[in-house]
Coordinates of C-alpha atoms in Angstrom, one line a residue:
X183 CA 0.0 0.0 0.0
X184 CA 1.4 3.7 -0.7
X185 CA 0.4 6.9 0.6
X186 CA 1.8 10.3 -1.2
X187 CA 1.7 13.5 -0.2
X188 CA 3.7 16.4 -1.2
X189 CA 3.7 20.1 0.8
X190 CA 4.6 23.0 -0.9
X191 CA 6.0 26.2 1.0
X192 CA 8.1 28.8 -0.9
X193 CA 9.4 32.6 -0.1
X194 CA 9.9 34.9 -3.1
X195 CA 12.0 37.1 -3.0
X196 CA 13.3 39.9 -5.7
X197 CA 16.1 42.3 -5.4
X198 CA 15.3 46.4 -5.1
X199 CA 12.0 45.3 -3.5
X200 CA 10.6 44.5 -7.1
X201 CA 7.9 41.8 -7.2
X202 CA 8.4 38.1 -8.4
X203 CA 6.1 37.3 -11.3
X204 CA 6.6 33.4 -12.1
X205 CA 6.3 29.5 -11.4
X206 CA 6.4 28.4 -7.9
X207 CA 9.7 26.5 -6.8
X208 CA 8.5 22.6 -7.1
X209 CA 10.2 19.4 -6.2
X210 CA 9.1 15.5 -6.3
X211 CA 10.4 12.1 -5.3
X212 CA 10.6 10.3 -8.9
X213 CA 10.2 6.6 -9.2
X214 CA 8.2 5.9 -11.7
X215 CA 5.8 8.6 -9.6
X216 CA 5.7 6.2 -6.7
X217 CA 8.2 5.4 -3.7
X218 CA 8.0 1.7 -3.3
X219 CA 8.7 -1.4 -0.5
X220 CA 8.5 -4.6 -1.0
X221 CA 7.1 -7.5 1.4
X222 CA 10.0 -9.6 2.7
X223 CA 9.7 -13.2 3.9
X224 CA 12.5 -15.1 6.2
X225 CA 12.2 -18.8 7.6
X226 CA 14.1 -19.5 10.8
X227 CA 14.2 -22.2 13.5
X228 CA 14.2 -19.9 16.3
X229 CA 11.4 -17.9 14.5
X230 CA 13.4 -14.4 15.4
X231 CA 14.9 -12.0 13.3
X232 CA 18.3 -10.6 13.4
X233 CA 17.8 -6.7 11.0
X234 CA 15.3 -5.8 9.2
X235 CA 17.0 -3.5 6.8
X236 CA 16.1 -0.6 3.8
X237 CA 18.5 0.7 1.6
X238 CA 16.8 3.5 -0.4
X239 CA 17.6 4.8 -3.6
X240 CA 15.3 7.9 -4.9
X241 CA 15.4 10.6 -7.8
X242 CA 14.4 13.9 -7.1
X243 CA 13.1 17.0 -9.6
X244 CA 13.4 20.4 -9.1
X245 CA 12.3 23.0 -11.2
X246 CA 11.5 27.0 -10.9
X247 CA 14.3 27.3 -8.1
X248 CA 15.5 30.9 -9.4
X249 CA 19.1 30.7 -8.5
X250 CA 19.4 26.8 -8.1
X251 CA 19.1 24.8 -4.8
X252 CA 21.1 25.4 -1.9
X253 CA 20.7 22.6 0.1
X254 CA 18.9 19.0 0.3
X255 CA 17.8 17.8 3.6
X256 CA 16.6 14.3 3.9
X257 CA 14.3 12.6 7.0
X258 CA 13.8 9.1 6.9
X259 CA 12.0 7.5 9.7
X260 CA 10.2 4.0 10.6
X261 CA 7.5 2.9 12.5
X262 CA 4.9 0.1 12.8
X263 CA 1.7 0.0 11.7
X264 CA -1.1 0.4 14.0
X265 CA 1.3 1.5 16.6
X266 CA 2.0 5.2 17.9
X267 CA 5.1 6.8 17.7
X268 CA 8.6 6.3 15.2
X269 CA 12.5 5.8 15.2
X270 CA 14.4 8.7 12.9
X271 CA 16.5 6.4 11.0
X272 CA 18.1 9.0 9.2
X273 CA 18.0 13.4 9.4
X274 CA 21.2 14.8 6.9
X275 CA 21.5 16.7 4.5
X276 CA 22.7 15.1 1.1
X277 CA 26.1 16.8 1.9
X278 CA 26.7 13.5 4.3
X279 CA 28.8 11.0 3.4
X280 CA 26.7 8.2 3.6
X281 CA 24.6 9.3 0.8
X282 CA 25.6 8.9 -2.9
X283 CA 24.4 11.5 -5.0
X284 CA 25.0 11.7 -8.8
X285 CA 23.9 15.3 -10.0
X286 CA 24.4 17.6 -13.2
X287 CA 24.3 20.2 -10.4
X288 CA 22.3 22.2 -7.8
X289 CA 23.1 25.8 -9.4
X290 CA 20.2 25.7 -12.0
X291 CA 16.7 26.1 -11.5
X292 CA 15.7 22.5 -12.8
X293 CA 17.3 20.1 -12.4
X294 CA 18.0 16.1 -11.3
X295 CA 19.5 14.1 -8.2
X296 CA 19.9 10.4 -7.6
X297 CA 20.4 9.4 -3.8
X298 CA 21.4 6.4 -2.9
X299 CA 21.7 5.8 0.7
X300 CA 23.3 3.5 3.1
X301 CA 21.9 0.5 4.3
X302 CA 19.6 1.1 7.5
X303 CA 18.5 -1.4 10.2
X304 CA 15.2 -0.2 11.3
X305 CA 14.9 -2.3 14.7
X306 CA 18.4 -1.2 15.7
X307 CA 17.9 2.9 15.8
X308 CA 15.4 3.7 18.4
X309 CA 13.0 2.2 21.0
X310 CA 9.7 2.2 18.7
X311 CA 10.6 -0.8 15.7
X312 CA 12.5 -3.5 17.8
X313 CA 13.3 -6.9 16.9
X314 CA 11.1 -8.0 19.5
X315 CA 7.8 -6.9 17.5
X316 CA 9.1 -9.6 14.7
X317 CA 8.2 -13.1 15.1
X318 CA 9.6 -13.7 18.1
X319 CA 8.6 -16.7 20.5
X320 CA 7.2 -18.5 17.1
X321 CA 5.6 -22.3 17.6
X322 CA 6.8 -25.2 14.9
X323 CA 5.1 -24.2 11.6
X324 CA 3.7 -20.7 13.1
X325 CA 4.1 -17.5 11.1
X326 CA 3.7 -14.1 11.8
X327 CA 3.9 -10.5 9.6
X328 CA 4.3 -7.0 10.6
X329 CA 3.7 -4.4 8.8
X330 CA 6.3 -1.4 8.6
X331 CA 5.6 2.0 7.5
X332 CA 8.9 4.1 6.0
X333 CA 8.3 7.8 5.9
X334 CA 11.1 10.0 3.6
X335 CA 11.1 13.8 4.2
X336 CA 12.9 15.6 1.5
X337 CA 13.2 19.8 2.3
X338 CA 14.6 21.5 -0.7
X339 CA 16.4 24.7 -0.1
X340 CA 16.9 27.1 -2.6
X341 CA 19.2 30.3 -3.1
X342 CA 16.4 32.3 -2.8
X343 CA 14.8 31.7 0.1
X344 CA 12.6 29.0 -1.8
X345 CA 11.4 26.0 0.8
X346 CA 9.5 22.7 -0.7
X347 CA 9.2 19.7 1.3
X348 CA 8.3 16.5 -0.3
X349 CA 6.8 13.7 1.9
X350 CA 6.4 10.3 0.7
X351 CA 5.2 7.0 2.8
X352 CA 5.6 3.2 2.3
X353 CA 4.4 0.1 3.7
X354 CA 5.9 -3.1 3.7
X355 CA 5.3 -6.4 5.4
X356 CA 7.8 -8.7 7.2
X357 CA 7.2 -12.5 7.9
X358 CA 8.7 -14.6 10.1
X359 CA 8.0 -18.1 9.6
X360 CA 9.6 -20.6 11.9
X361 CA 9.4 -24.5 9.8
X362 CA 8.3 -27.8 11.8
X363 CA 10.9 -29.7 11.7
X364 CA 12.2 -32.6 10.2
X365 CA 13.4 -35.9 10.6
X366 CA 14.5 -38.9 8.0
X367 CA 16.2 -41.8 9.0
X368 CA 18.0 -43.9 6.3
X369 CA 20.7 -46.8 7.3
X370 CA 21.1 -50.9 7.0
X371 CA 20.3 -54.1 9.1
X372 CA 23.2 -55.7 8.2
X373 CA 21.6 -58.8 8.5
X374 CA 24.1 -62.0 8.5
X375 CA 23.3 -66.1 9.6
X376 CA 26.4 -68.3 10.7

């Protein structure tokens, strides 16, 4: 399931106190129009997890950012369905080190970014997404699924004073499944008469 949602706040500004006759400053999370999570499934014999991990890759638009963008800030943040409260996995600006970004640039008014960020276990962060809300004490042949929800904040900050923030929301479930187990026996009689 997705949820999108996209805020738009922007300050015009013009030099010699002359108004600002244009396009409003604009930016979106592209892939293919959507930010996507997929289900994941893992089969253990304790029936316990030990991560449960994203690794998020996004392109972002801009356009109508007079003198280019200033500065990216990124949000990303867990929490589980149902459940009140969430963990900030992430809060930099793309400036950190542990996001790769390929750009043509920030200086013009449009333009592209790819981020790729570092791998994030969302049980290990904060005190609301633990590993004890995954599986868990699981019976022989029991499964059980949570659901996640990711949330990515993206503030774009241009030269000008221009703010947008883009928010986009995720859901994905993980299952635990802990396998009966199993026993064969194979082996010989080696029968023999005297």
């Amino acid at each position: 399931m997705l949820t999108r949602g996209t805020a738009f706040a922007a300050s015009l500004t013009a030099a010699l106190g002359l108004g600002y006759a244009g396009s409003r400053p604009a930016a979106a999370i592209e892939t293919d129009g959507r930010f996507l999570a997929d289900d994941v499934r893992v089969e253990r014999n304790d029936g316990e997890l030990r991560a449960v991990t994203v690794e998020p890759t996004v392109d972002l638009r801009w356009v109508d950012f007079g003198g280019g963008v200033a500065s990216i800030d990124v949000t990303i943040s867990a929490a589980l369905v149902g459940t009140p409260g969430f963990d900030v996995l992430f809060d930099a600006s793309v400036a950190d080190d542990s996001i790769a970004v390929e750009t043509d640039g920030f200086d013009a008014t449009a333009g592209t970014a790819s981020l790729t960020f570092d791998r994030l276990d969302v049980t290990a962060i904060g005190t609301h997404v633990t590993l004890d809300d995954f599986g868990g004490d699981l019976a022989p042949g029991e499964s059980a699924t949570t659901e996640v929800e990711l949330t990515m904040r993206i503030d774009v900050v241009g030269t000008q004073d221009e703010t947008v923030t883009t928010v986009e929301t995720a859901r994905f479930g993980v299952t635990v499944h802990n396998p009966e187990g199993r026993a064969t026996t194979s082996g010989r009689a080696n029968t023999d008469a005297e």
